[in-house]
GROMACS .gro file of N, CA and C in nm:
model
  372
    1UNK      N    1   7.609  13.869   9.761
    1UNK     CA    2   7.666  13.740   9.731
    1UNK      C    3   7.816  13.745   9.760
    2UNK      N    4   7.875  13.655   9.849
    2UNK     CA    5   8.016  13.657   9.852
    2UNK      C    6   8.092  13.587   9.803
    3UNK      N    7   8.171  13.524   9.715
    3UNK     CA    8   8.280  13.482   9.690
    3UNK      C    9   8.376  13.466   9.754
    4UNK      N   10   8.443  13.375   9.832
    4UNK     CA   11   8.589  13.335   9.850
    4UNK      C   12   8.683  13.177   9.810
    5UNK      N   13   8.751  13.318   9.757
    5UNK     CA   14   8.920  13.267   9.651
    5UNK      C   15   8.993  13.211   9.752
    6UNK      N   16   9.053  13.102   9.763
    6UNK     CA   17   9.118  13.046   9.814
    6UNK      C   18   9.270  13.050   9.729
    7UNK      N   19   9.386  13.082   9.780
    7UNK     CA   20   9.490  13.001   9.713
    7UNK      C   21   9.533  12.901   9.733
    8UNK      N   22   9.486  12.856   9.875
    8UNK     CA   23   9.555  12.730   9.924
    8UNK      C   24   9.505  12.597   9.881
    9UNK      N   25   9.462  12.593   9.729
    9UNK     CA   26   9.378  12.490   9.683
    9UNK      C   27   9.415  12.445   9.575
   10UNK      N   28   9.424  12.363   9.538
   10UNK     CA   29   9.526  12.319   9.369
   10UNK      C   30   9.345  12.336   9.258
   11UNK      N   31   9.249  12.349   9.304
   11UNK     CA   32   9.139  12.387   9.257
   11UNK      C   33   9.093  12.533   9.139
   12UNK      N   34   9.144  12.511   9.080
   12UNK     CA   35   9.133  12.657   8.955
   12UNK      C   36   9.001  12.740   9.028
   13UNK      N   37   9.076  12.888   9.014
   13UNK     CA   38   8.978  12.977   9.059
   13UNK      C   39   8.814  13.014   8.971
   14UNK      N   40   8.829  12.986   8.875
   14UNK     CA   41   8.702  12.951   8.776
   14UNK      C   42   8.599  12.818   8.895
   15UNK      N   43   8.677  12.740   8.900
   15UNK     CA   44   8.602  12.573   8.985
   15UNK      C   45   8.576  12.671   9.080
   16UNK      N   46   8.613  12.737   9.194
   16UNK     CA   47   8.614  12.763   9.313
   16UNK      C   48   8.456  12.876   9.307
   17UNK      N   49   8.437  12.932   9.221
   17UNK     CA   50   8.337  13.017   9.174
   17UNK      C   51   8.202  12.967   9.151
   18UNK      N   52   8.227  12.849   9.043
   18UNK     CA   53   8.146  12.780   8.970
   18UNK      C   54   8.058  12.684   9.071
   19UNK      N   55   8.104  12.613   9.194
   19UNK     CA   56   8.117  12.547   9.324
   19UNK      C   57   8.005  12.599   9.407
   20UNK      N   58   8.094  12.745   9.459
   20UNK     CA   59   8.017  12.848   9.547
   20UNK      C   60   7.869  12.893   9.467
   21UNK      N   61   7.884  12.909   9.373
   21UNK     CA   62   7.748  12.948   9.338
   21UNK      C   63   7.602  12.906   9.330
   22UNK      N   64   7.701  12.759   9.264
   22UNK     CA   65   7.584  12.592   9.262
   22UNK      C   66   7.570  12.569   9.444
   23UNK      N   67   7.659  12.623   9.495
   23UNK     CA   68   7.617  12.596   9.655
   23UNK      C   69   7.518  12.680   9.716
   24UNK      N   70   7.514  12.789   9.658
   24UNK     CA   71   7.440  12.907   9.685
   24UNK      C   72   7.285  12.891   9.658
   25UNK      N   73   7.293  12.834   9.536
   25UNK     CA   74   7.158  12.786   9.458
   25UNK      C   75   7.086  12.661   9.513
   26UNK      N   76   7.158  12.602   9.548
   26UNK     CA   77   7.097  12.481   9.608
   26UNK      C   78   7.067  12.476   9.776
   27UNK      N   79   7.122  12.575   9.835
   27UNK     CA   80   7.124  12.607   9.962
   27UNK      C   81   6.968  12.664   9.966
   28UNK      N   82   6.935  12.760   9.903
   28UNK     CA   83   6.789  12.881   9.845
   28UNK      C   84   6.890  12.985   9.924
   29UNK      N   85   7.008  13.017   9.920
   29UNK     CA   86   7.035  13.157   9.933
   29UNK      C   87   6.997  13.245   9.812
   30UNK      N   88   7.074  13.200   9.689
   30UNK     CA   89   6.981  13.268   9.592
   30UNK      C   90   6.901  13.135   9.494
   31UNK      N   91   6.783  13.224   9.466
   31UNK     CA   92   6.641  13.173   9.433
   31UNK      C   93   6.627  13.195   9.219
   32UNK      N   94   6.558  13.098   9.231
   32UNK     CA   95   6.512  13.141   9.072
   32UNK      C   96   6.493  13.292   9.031
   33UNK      N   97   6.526  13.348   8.951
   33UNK     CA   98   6.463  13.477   8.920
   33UNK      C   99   6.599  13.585   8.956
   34UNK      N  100   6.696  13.587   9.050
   34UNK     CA  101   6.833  13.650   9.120
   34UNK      C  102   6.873  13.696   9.085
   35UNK      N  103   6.952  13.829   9.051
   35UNK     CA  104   7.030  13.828   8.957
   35UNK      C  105   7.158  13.815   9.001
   36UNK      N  106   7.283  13.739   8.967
   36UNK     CA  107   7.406  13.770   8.990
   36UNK      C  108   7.481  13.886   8.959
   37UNK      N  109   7.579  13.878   8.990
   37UNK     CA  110   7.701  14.023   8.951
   37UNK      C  111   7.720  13.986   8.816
   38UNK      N  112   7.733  14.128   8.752
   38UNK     CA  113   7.781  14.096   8.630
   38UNK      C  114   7.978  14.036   8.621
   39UNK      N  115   8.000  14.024   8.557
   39UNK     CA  116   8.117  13.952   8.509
   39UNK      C  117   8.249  14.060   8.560
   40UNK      N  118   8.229  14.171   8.512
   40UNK     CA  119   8.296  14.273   8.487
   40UNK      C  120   8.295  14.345   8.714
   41UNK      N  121   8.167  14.257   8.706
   41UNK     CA  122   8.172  14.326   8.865
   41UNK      C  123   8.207  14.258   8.978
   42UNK      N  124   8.194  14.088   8.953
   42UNK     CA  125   8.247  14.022   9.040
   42UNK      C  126   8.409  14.043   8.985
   43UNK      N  127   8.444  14.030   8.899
   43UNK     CA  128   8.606  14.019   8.872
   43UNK      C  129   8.665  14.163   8.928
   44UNK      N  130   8.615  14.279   8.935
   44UNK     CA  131   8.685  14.374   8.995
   44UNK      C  132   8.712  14.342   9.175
   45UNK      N  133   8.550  14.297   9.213
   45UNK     CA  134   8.544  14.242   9.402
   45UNK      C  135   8.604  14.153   9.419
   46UNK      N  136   8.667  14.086   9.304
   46UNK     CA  137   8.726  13.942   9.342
   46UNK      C  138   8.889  13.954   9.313
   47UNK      N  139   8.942  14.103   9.208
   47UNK     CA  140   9.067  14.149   9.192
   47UNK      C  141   9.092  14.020   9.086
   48UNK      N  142   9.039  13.989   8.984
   48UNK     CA  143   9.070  13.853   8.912
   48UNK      C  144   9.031  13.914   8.756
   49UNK      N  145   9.079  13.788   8.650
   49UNK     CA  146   9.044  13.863   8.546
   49UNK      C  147   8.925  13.824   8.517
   50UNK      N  148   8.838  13.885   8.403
   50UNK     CA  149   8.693  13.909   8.343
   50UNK      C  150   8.665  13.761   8.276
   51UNK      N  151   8.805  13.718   8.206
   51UNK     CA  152   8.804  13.616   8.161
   51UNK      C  153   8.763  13.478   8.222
   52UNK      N  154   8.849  13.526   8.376
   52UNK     CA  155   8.825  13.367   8.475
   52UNK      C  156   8.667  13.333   8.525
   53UNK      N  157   8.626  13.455   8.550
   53UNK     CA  158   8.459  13.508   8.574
   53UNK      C  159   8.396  13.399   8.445
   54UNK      N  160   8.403  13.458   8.389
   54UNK     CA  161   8.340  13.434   8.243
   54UNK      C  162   8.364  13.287   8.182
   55UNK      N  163   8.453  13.229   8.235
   55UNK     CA  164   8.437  13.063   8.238
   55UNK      C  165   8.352  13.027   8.350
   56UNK      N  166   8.371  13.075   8.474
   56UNK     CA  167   8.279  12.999   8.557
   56UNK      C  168   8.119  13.013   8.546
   57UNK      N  169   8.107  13.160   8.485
   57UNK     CA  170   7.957  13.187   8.419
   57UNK      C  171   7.935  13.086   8.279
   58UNK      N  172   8.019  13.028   8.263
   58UNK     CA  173   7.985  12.966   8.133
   58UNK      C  174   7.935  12.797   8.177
   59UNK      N  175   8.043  12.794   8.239
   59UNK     CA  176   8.022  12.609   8.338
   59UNK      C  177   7.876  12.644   8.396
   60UNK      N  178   7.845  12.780   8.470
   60UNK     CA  179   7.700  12.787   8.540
   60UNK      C  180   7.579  12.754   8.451
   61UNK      N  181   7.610  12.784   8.317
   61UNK     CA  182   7.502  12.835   8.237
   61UNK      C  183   7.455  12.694   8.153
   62UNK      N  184   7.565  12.621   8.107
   62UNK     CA  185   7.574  12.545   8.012
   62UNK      C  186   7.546  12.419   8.175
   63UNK      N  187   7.535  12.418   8.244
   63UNK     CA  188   7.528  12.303   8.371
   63UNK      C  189   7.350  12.329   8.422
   64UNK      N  190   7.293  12.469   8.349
   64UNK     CA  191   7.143  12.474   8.403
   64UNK      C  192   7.123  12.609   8.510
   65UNK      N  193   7.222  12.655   8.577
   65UNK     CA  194   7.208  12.684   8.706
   65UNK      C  195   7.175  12.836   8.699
   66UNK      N  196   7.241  12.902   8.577
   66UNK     CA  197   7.210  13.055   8.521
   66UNK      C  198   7.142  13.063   8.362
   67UNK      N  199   7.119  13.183   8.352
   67UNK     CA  200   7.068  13.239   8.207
   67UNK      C  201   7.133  13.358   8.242
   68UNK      N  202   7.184  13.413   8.083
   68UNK     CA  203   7.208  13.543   8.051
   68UNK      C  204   7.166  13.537   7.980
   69UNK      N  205   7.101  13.692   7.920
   69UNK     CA  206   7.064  13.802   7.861
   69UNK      C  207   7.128  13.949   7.843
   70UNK      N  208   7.153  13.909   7.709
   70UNK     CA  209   7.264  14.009   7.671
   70UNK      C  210   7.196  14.174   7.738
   71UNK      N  211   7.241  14.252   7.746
   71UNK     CA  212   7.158  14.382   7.827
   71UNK      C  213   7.093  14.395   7.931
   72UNK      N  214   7.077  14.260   7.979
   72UNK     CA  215   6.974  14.272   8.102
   72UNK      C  216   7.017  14.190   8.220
   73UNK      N  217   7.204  14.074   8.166
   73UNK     CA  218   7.297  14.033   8.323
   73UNK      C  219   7.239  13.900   8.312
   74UNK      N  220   7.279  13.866   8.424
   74UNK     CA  221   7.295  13.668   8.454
   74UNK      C  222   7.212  13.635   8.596
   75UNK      N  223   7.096  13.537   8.574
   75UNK     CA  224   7.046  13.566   8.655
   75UNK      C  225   7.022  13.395   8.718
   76UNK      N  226   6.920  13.369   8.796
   76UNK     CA  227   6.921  13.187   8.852
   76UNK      C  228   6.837  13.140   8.751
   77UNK      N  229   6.857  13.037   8.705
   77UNK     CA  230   6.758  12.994   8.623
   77UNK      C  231   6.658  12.871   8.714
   78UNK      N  232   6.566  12.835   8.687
   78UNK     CA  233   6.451  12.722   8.718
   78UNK      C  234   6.578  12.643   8.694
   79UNK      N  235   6.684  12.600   8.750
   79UNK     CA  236   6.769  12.518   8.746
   79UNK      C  237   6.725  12.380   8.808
   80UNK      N  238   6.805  12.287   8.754
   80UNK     CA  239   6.784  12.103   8.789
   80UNK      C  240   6.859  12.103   8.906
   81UNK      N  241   6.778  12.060   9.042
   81UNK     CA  242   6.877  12.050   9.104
   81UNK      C  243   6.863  11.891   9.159
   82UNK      N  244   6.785  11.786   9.109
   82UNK     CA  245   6.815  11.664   9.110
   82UNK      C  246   6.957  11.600   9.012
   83UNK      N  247   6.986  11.734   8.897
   83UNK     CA  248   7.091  11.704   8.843
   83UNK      C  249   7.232  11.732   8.916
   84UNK      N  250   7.215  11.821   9.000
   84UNK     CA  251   7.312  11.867   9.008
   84UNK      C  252   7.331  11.757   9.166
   85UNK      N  253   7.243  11.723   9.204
   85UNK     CA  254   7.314  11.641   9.357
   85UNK      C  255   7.310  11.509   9.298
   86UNK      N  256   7.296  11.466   9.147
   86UNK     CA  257   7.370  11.299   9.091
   86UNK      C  258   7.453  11.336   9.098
   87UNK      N  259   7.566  11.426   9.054
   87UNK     CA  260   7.681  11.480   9.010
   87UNK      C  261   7.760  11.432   9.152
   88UNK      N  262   7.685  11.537   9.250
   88UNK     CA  263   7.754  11.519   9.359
   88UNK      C  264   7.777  11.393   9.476
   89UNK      N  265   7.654  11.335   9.437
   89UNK     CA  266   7.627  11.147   9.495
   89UNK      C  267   7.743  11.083   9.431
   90UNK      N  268   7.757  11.135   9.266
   90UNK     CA  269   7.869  11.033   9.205
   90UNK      C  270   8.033  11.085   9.259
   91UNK      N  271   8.086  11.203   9.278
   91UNK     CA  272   8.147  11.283   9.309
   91UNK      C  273   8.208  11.148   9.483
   92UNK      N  274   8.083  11.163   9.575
   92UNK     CA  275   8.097  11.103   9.697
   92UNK      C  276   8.149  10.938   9.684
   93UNK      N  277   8.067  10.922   9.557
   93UNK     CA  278   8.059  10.770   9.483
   93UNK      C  279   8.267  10.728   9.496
   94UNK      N  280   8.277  10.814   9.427
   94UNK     CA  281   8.438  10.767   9.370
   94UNK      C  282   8.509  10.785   9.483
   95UNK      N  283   8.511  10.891   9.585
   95UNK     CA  284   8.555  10.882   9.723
   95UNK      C  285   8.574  10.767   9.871
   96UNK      N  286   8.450  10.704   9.800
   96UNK     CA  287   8.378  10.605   9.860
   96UNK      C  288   8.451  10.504   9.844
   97UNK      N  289   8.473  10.484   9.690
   97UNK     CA  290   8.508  10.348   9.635
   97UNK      C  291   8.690  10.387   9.700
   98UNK      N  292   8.770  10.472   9.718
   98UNK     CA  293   8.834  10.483   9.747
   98UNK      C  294   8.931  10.417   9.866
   99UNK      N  295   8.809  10.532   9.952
   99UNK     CA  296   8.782  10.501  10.151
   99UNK      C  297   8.820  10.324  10.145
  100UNK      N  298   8.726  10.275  10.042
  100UNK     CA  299   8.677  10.099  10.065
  100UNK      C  300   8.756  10.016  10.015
  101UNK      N  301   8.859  10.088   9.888
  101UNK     CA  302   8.948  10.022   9.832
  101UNK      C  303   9.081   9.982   9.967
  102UNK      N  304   9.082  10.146  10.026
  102UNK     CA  305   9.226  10.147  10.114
  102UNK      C  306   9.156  10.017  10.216
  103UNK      N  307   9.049  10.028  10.257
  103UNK     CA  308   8.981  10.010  10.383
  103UNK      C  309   9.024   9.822  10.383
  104UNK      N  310   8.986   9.777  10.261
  104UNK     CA  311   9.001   9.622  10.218
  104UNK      C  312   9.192   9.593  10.249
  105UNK      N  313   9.227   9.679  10.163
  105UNK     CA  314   9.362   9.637  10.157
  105UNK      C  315   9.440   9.651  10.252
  106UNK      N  316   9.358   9.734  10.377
  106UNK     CA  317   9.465   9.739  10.484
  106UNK      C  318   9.417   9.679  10.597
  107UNK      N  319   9.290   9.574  10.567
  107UNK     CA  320   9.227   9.515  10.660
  107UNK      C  321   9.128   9.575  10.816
  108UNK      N  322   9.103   9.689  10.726
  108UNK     CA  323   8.981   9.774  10.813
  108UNK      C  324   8.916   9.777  10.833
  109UNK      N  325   8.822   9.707  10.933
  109UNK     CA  326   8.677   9.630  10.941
  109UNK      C  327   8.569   9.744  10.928
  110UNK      N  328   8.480   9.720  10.809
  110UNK     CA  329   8.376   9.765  10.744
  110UNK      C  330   8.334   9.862  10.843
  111UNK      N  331   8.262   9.787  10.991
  111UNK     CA  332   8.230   9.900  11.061
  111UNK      C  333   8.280   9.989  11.115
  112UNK      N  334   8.459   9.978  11.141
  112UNK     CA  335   8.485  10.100  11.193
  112UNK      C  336   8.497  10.223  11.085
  113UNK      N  337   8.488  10.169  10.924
  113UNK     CA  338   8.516  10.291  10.842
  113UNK      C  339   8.359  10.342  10.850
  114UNK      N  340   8.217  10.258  10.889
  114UNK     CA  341   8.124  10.307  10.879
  114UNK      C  342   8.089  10.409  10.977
  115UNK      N  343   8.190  10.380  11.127
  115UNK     CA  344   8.183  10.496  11.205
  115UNK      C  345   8.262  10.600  11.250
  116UNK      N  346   8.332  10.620  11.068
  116UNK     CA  347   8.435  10.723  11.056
  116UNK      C  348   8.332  10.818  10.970
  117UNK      N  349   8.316  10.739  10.888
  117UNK     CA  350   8.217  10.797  10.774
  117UNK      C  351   8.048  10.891  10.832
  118UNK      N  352   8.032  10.832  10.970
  118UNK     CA  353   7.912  10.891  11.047
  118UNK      C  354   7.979  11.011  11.090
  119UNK      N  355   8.091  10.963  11.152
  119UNK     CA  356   8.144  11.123  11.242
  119UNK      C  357   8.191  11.229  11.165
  120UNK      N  358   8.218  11.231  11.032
  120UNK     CA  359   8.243  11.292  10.951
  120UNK      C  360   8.105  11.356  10.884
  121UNK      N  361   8.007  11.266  10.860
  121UNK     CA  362   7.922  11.299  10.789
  121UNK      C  363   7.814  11.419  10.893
  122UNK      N  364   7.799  11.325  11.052
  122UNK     CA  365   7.734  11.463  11.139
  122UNK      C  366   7.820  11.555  11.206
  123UNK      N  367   7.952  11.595  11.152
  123UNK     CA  368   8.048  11.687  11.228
  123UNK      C  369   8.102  11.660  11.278
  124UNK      N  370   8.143  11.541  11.345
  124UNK     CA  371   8.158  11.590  11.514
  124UNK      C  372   8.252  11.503  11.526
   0.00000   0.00000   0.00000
């Protein structure tokens, strides 16, 4: 499992963790049943403290996405993942309303933001 820390992100390194992992899970890189690094082992590979680990294992756990077991590590849980892509629909939601707020006020015809929003959405 890899982790990467960004500094160039006003994004707390706990979020940046917590992110990658739910991305990981929802991707099927890792699967129900997984086990993650322990706390103590990603924070040494990651040069960070135990503490910052240990919030983002906490956002994982309390959000569905892990279980721990004291003696036996943190592993994927049968996690919701219709919960977790409302989050992210609403997430796109407020972006949206954004795009549409500027889009009105600066007199940006609907379809060309709709074929900003395509080229963005297939890459290219």
């Amino acid at each position: 499992m890899e982790i990467i820390i960004s500094s160039n992100t006003s994004k707390p390194i706990y979020e940046q963790i917590t992110f990658q992992i739910k991305a990981m899970i929802m991707a099927g890189e890792l699967k129900t049943g997984d086990s993650i690094p322990s706390m103590r082992s990603l924070a040494r590979s990651l040069h960070i403290s135990v503490i910052t680990v240990q919030k983002a294992y906490e956002d994982l756990q309390r959000d569905g996405f892990i279980e721990t077991t004291v003696g036996r590590g943190s592993f994927v849980s049968a996690q919701n993942k219709d919960f977790y892509q409302e989050e992210q629909q609403r997430q796109a939601e407020e972006h949206l309303q954004k795009a549409a707020d500027i889009g009105r006020a600066s007199a940006i015809p609907l379809e060309k933001l709709l074929e900003i929003l395509k080229l963005f959405y297939e890459g290219e």
